[in-house]
PDB file of C-alpha atoms in Angstrom:
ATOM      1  CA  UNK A  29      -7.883 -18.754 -18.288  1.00 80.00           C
ATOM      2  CA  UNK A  30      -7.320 -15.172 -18.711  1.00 85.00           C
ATOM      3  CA  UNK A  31      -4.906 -14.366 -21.628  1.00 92.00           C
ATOM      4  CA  UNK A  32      -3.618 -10.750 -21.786  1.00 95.00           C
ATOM      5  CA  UNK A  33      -2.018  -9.506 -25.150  1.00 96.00           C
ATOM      6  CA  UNK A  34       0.068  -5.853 -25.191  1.00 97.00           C
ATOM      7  CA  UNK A  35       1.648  -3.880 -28.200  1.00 97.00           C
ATOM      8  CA  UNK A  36       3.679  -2.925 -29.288  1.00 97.00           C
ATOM      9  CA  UNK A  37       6.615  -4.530 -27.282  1.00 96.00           C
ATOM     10  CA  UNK A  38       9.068  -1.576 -27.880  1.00 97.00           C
ATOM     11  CA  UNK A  39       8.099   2.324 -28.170  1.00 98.00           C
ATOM     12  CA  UNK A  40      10.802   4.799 -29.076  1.00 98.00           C
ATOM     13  CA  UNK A  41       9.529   8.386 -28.874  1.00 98.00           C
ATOM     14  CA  UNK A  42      11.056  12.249 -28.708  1.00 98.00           C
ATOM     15  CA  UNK A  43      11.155  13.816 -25.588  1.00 97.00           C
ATOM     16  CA  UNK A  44       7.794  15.566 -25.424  1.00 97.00           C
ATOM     17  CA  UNK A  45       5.717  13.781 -27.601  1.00 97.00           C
ATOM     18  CA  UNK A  46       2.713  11.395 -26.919  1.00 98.00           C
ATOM     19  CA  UNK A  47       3.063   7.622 -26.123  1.00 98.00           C
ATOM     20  CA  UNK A  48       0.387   4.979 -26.608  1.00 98.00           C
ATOM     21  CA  UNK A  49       0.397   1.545 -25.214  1.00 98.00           C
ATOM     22  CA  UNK A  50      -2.257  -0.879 -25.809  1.00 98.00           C
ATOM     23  CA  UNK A  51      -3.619  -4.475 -24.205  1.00 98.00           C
ATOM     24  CA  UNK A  52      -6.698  -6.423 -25.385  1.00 98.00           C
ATOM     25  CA  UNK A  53      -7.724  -9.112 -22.582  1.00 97.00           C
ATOM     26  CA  UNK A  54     -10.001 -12.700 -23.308  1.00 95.00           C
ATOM     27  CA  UNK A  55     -11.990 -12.972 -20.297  1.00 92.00           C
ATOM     28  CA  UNK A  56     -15.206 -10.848 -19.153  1.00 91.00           C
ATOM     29  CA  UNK A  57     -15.235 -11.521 -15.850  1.00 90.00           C
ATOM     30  CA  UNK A  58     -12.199  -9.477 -15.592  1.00 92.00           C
ATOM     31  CA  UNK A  59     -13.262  -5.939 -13.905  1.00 91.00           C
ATOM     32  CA  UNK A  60      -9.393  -4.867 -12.679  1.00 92.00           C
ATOM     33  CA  UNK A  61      -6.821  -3.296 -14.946  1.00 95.00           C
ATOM     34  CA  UNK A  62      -3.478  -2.254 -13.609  1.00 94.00           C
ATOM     35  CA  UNK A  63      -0.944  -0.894 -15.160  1.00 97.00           C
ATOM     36  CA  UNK A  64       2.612  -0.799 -13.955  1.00 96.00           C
ATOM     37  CA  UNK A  65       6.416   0.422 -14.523  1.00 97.00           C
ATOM     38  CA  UNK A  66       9.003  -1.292 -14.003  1.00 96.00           C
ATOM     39  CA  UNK A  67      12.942   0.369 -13.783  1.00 95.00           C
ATOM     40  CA  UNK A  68      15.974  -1.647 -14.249  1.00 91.00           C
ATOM     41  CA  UNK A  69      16.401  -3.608 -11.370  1.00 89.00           C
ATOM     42  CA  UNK A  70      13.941  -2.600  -9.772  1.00 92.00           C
ATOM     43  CA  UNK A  71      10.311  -4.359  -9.265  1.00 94.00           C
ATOM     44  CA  UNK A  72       6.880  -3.191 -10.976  1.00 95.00           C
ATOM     45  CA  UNK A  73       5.233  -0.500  -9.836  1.00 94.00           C
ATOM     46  CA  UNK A  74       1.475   0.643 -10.000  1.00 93.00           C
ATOM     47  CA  UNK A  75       1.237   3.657 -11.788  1.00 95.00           C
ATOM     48  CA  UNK A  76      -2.493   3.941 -13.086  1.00 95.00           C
ATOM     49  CA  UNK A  77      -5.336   1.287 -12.486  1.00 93.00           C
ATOM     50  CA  UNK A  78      -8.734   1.336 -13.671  1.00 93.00           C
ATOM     51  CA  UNK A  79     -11.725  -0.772 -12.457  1.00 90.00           C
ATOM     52  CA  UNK A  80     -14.210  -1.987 -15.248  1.00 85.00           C
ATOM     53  CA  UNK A  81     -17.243   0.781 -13.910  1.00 85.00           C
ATOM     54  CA  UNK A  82     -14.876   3.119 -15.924  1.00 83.00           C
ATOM     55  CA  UNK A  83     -14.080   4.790 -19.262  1.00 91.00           C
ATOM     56  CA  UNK A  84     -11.199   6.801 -18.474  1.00 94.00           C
ATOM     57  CA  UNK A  85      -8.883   7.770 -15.285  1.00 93.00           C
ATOM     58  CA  UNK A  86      -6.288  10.506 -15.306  1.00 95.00           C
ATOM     59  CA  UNK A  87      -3.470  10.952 -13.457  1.00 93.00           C
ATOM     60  CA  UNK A  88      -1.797  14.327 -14.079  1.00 95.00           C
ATOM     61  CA  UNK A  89       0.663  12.799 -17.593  1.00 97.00           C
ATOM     62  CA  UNK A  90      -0.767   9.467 -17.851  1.00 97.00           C
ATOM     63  CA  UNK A  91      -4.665   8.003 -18.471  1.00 97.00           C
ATOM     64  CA  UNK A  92      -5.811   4.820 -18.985  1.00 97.00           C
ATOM     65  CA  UNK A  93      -9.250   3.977 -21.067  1.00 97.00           C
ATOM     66  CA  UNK A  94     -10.775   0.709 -21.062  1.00 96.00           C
ATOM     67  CA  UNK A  95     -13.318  -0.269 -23.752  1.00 95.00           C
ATOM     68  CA  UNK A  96     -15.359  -3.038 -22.019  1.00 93.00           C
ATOM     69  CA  UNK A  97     -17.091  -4.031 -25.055  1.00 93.00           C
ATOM     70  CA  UNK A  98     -13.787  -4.233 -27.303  1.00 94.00           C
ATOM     71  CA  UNK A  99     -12.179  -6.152 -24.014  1.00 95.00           C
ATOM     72  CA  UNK A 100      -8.934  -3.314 -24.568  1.00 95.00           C
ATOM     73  CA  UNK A 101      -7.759  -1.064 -22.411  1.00 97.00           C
ATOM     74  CA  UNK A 102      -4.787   1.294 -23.258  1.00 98.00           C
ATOM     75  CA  UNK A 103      -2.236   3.928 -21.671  1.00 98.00           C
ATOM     76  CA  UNK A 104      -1.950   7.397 -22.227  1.00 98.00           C
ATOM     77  CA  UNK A 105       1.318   9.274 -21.623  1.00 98.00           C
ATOM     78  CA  UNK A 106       1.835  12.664 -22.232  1.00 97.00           C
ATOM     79  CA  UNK A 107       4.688  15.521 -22.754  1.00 97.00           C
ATOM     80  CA  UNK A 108       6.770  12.374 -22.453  1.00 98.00           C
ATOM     81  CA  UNK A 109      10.119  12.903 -20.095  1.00 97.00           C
ATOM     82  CA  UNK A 110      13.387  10.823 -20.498  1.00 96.00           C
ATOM     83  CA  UNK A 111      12.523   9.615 -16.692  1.00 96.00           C
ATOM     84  CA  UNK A 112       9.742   7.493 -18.019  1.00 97.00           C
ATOM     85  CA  UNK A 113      12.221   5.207 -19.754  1.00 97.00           C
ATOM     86  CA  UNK A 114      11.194   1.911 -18.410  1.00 97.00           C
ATOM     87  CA  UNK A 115       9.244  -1.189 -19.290  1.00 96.00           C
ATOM     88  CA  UNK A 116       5.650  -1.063 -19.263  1.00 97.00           C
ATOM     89  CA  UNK A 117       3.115  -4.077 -18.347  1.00 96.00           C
ATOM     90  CA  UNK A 118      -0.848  -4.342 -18.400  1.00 97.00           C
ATOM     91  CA  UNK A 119      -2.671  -6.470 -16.721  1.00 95.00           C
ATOM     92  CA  UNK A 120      -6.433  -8.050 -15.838  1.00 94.00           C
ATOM     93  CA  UNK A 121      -7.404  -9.179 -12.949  1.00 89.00           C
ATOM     94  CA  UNK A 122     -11.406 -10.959 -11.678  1.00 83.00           C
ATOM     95  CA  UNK A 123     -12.487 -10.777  -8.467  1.00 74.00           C
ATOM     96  CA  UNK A 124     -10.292 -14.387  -8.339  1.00 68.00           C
ATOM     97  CA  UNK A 125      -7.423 -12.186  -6.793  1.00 73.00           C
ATOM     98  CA  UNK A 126      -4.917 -13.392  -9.526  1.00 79.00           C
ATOM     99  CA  UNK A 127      -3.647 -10.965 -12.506  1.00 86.00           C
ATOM    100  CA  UNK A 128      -2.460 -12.204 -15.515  1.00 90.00           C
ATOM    101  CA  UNK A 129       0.554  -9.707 -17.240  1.00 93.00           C
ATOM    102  CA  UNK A 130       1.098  -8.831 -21.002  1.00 95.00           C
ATOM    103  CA  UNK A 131       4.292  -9.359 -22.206  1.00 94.00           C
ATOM    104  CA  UNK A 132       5.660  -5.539 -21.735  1.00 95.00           C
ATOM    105  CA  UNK A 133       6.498  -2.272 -23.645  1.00 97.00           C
ATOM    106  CA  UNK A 134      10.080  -1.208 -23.452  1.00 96.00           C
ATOM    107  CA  UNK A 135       9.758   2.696 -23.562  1.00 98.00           C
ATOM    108  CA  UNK A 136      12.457   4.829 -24.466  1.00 98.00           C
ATOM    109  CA  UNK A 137      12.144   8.575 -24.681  1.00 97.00           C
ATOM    110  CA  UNK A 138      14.926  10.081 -26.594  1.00 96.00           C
ATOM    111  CA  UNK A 139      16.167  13.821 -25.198  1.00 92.00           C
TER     112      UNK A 139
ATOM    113  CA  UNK B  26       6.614   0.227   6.468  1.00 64.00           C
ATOM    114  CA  UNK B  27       9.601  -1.003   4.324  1.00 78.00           C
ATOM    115  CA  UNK B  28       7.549  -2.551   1.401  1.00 93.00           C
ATOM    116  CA  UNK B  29       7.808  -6.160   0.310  1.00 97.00           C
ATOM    117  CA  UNK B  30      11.137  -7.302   1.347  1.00 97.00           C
ATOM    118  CA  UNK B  31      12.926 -10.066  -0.464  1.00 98.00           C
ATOM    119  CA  UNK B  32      16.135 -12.039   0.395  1.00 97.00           C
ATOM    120  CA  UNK B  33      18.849 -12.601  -1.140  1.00 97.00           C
ATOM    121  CA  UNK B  34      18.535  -9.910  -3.795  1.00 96.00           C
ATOM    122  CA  UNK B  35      21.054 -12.485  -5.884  1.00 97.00           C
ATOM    123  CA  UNK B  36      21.394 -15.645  -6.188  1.00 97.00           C
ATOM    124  CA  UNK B  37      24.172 -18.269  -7.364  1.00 97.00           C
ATOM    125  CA  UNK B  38      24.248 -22.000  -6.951  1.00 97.00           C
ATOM    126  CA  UNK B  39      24.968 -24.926  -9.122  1.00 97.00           C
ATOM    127  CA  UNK B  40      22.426 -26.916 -10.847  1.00 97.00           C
ATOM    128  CA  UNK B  41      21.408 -29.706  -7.874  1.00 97.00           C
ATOM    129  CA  UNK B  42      21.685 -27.218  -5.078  1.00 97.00           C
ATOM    130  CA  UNK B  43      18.654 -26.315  -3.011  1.00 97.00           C
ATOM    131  CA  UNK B  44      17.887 -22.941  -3.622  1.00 98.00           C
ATOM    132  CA  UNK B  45      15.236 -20.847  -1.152  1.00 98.00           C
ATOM    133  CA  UNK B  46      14.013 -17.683  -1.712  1.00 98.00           C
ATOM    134  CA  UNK B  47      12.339 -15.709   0.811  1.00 98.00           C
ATOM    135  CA  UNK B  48       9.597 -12.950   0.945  1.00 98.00           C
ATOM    136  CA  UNK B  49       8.159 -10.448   4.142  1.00 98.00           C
ATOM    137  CA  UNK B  50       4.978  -9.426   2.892  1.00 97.00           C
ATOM    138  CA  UNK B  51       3.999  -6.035   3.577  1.00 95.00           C
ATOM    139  CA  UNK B  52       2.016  -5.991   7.456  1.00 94.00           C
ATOM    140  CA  UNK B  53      -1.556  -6.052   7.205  1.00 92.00           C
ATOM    141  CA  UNK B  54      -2.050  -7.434   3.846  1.00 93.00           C
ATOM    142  CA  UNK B  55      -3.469 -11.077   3.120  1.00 93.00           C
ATOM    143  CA  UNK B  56      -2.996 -11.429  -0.367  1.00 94.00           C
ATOM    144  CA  UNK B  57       0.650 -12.897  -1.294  1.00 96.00           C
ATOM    145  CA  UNK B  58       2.284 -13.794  -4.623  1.00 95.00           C
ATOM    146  CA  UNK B  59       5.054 -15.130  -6.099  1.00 97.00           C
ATOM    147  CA  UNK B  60       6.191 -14.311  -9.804  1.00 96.00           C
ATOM    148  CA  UNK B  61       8.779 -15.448 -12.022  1.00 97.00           C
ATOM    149  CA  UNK B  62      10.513 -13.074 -14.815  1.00 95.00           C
ATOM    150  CA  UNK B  63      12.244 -13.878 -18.179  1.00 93.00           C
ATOM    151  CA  UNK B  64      12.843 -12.535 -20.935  1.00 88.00           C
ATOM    152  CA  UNK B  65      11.447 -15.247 -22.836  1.00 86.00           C
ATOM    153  CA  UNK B  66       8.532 -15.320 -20.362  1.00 86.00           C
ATOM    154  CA  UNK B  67       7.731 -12.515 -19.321  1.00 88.00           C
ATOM    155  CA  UNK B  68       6.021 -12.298 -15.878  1.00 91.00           C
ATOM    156  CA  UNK B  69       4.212 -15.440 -14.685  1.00 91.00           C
ATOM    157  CA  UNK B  70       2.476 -16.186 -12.110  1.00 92.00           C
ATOM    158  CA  UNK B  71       3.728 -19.306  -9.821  1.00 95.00           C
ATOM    159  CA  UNK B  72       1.396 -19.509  -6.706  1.00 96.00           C
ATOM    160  CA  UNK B  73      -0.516 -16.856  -4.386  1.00 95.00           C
ATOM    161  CA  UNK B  74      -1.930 -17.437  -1.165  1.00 96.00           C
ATOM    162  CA  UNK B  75      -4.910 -15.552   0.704  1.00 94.00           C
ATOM    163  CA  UNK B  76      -4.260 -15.260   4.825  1.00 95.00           C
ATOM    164  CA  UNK B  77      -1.738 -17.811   4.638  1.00 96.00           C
ATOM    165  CA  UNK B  78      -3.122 -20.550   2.288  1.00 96.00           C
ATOM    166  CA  UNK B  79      -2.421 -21.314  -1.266  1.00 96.00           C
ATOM    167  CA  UNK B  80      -5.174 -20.786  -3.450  1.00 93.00           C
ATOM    168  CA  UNK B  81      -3.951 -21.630  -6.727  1.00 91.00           C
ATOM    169  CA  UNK B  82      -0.578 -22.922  -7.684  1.00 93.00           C
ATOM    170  CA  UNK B  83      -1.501 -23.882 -11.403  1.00 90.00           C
ATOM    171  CA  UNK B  84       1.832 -21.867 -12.582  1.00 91.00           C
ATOM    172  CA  UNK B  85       4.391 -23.642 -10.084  1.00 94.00           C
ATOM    173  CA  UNK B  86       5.924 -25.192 -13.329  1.00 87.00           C
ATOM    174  CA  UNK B  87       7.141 -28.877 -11.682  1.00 86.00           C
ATOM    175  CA  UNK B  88       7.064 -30.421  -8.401  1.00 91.00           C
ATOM    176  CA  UNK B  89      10.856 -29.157  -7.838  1.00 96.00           C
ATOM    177  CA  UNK B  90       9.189 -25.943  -6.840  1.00 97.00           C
ATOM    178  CA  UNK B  91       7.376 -25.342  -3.648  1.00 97.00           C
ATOM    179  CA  UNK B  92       5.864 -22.437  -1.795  1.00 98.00           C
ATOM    180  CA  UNK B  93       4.950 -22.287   2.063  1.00 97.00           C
ATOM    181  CA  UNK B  94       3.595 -19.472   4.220  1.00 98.00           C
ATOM    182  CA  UNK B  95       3.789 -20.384   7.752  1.00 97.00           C
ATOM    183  CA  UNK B  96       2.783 -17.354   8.826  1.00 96.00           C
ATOM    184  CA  UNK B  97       1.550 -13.393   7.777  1.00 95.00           C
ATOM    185  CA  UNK B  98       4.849 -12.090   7.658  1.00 96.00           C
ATOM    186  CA  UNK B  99       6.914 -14.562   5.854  1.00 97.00           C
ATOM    187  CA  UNK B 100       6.624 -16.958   3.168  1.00 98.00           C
ATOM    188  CA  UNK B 101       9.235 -19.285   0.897  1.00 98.00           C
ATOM    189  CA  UNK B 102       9.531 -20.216  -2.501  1.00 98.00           C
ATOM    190  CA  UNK B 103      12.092 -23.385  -3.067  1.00 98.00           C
ATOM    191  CA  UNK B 104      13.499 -25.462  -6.004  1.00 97.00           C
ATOM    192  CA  UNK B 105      14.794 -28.456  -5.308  1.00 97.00           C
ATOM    193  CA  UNK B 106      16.871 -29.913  -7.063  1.00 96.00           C
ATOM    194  CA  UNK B 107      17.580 -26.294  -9.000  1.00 97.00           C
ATOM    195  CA  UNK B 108      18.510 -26.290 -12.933  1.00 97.00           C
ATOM    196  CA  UNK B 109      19.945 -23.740 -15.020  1.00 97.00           C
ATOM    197  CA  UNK B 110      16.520 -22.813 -16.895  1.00 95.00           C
ATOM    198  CA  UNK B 111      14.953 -21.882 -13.235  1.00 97.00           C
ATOM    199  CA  UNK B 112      17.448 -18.967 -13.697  1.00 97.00           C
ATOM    200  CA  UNK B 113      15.048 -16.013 -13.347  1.00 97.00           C
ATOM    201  CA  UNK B 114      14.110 -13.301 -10.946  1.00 97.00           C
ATOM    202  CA  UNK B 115      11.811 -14.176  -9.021  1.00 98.00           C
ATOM    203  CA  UNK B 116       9.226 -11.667  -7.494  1.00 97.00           C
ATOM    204  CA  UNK B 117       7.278 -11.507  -4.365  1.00 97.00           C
ATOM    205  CA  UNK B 118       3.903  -9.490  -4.098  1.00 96.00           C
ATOM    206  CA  UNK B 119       1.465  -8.512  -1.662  1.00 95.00           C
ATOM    207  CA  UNK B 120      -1.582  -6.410  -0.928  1.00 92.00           C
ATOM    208  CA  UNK B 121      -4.855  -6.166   0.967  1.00 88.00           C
ATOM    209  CA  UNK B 122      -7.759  -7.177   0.137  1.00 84.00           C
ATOM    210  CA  UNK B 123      -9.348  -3.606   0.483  1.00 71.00           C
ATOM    211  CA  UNK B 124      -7.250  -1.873  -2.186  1.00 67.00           C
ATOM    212  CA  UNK B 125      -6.790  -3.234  -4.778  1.00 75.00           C
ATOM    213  CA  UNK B 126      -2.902  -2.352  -5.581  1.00 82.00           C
ATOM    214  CA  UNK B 127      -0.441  -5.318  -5.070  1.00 88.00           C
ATOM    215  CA  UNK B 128       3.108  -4.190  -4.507  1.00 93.00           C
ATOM    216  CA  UNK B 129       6.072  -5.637  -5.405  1.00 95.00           C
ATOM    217  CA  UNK B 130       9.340  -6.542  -3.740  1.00 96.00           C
ATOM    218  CA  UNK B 131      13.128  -5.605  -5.863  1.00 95.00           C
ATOM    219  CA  UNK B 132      12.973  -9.353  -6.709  1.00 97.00           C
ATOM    220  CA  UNK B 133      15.997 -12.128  -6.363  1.00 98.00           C
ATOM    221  CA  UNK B 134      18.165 -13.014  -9.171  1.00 97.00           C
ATOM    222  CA  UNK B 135      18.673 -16.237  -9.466  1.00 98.00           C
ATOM    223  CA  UNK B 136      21.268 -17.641 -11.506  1.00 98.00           C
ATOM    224  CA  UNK B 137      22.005 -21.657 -11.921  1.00 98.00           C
ATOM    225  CA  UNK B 138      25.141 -22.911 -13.129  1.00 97.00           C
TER     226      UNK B 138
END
């Protein structure tokens, strides 16, 4: 099966500065990459996807790339803000329906 | 709509107790899932169904779990009998199968003593 791998598993960065999260997956079939944020108590949400026809996505702070070759795909945020203090999963996904998770980044952005 | 609904949002029973945990998926959408978070585990994947019938339940970890969906709009994950180490929260997800986001309920915390 699919095995999803995603470093680092905590990310402390200033308030403004860049943050980089990055997943390698093990199985080519998978064309769907999701990536969501999850708040305390609160479930994961999408915040970026990318489908495996694609290099690059942006969404306004954050981007996702995906190297198909490499099987990695990593996110992009920006001008970081203490608001995207969270925990941050990747994830694949074949046209099976099912997505297999990484493990999570625990993102804090220091004011 | 209201999103993915989950009930209880917390859970406490003693190890032997039936425990059921219940999920509305979100209307329209035939995909549903149900996940299981630790910090040891991470997110897993225990079963998902597509218009009502499992398709793969390779992650329900013994037979004390079980998952039915008797219909679109509702679907139940139970342990029985429940032990401390099921103490999780458990997630229910959903989505269509023309868009490709799943969304997520606020989970249940369950918590076996």
């Amino acid at each position: 099966g699919e095995n999803v791998e995603q470093h680092p598993s905590t990310l402390s960065v200033q308030e403004g500065d860049s943050a980089v999260i990055k997943c390698t997956y093990s199985d080519s079939a998978s064309n769907y990459f999701p990536w969501y944020k999850q708040e305390l108590g609160k479930g994961p949400q999408l915040i970026i996807d990318i489908r495996s026809n694609v290099g690059e996505k942006k969404d306004q702070r954050i981007a996702v790339t995906l190297n198909k070759t490499a099987k990695h795909f990593s996110l992009h945020i920006t001008e970081t803000q203490p608001e995207d203090s969270a925990v941050y999963f990747c994830a694949a996904r074949t046209n099976a329906g099912k997505s297999t998770f990484g493990d999570g980044t625990t993102l804090t952005v220091k004011p | 709509d209201a999103g993915v609904i989950q009930s209880p949002r917390h859970e406490v029973t003693e190890m032997g107790q039936e425990v059921t945990l219940r999920c509305k998926p979100i209307s329209g959408h035939d995909y549903l899932f149900w996940y299981r978070q630790t910090m040891m585990r991470g997110l897993e994947l225990l079963i998902y169904f597509n218009n009502n019938v499992p398709i793969d339940d390779s992650g329900m970890p013994e037979d004390r779990f079980s998952a039915k969906m008797p219909n679109a709009s509702f679907s139940t994950l139970k342990i029985q009998p429940s032990e401390p180490r099921d103490s999780a929260v458990y997630f229910c997800a959903s989505r269509w199968t023309g868009n490709t986001e799943a969304f997520f309920g606020q989970g249940t915390r369950l918590t076996v003593v």
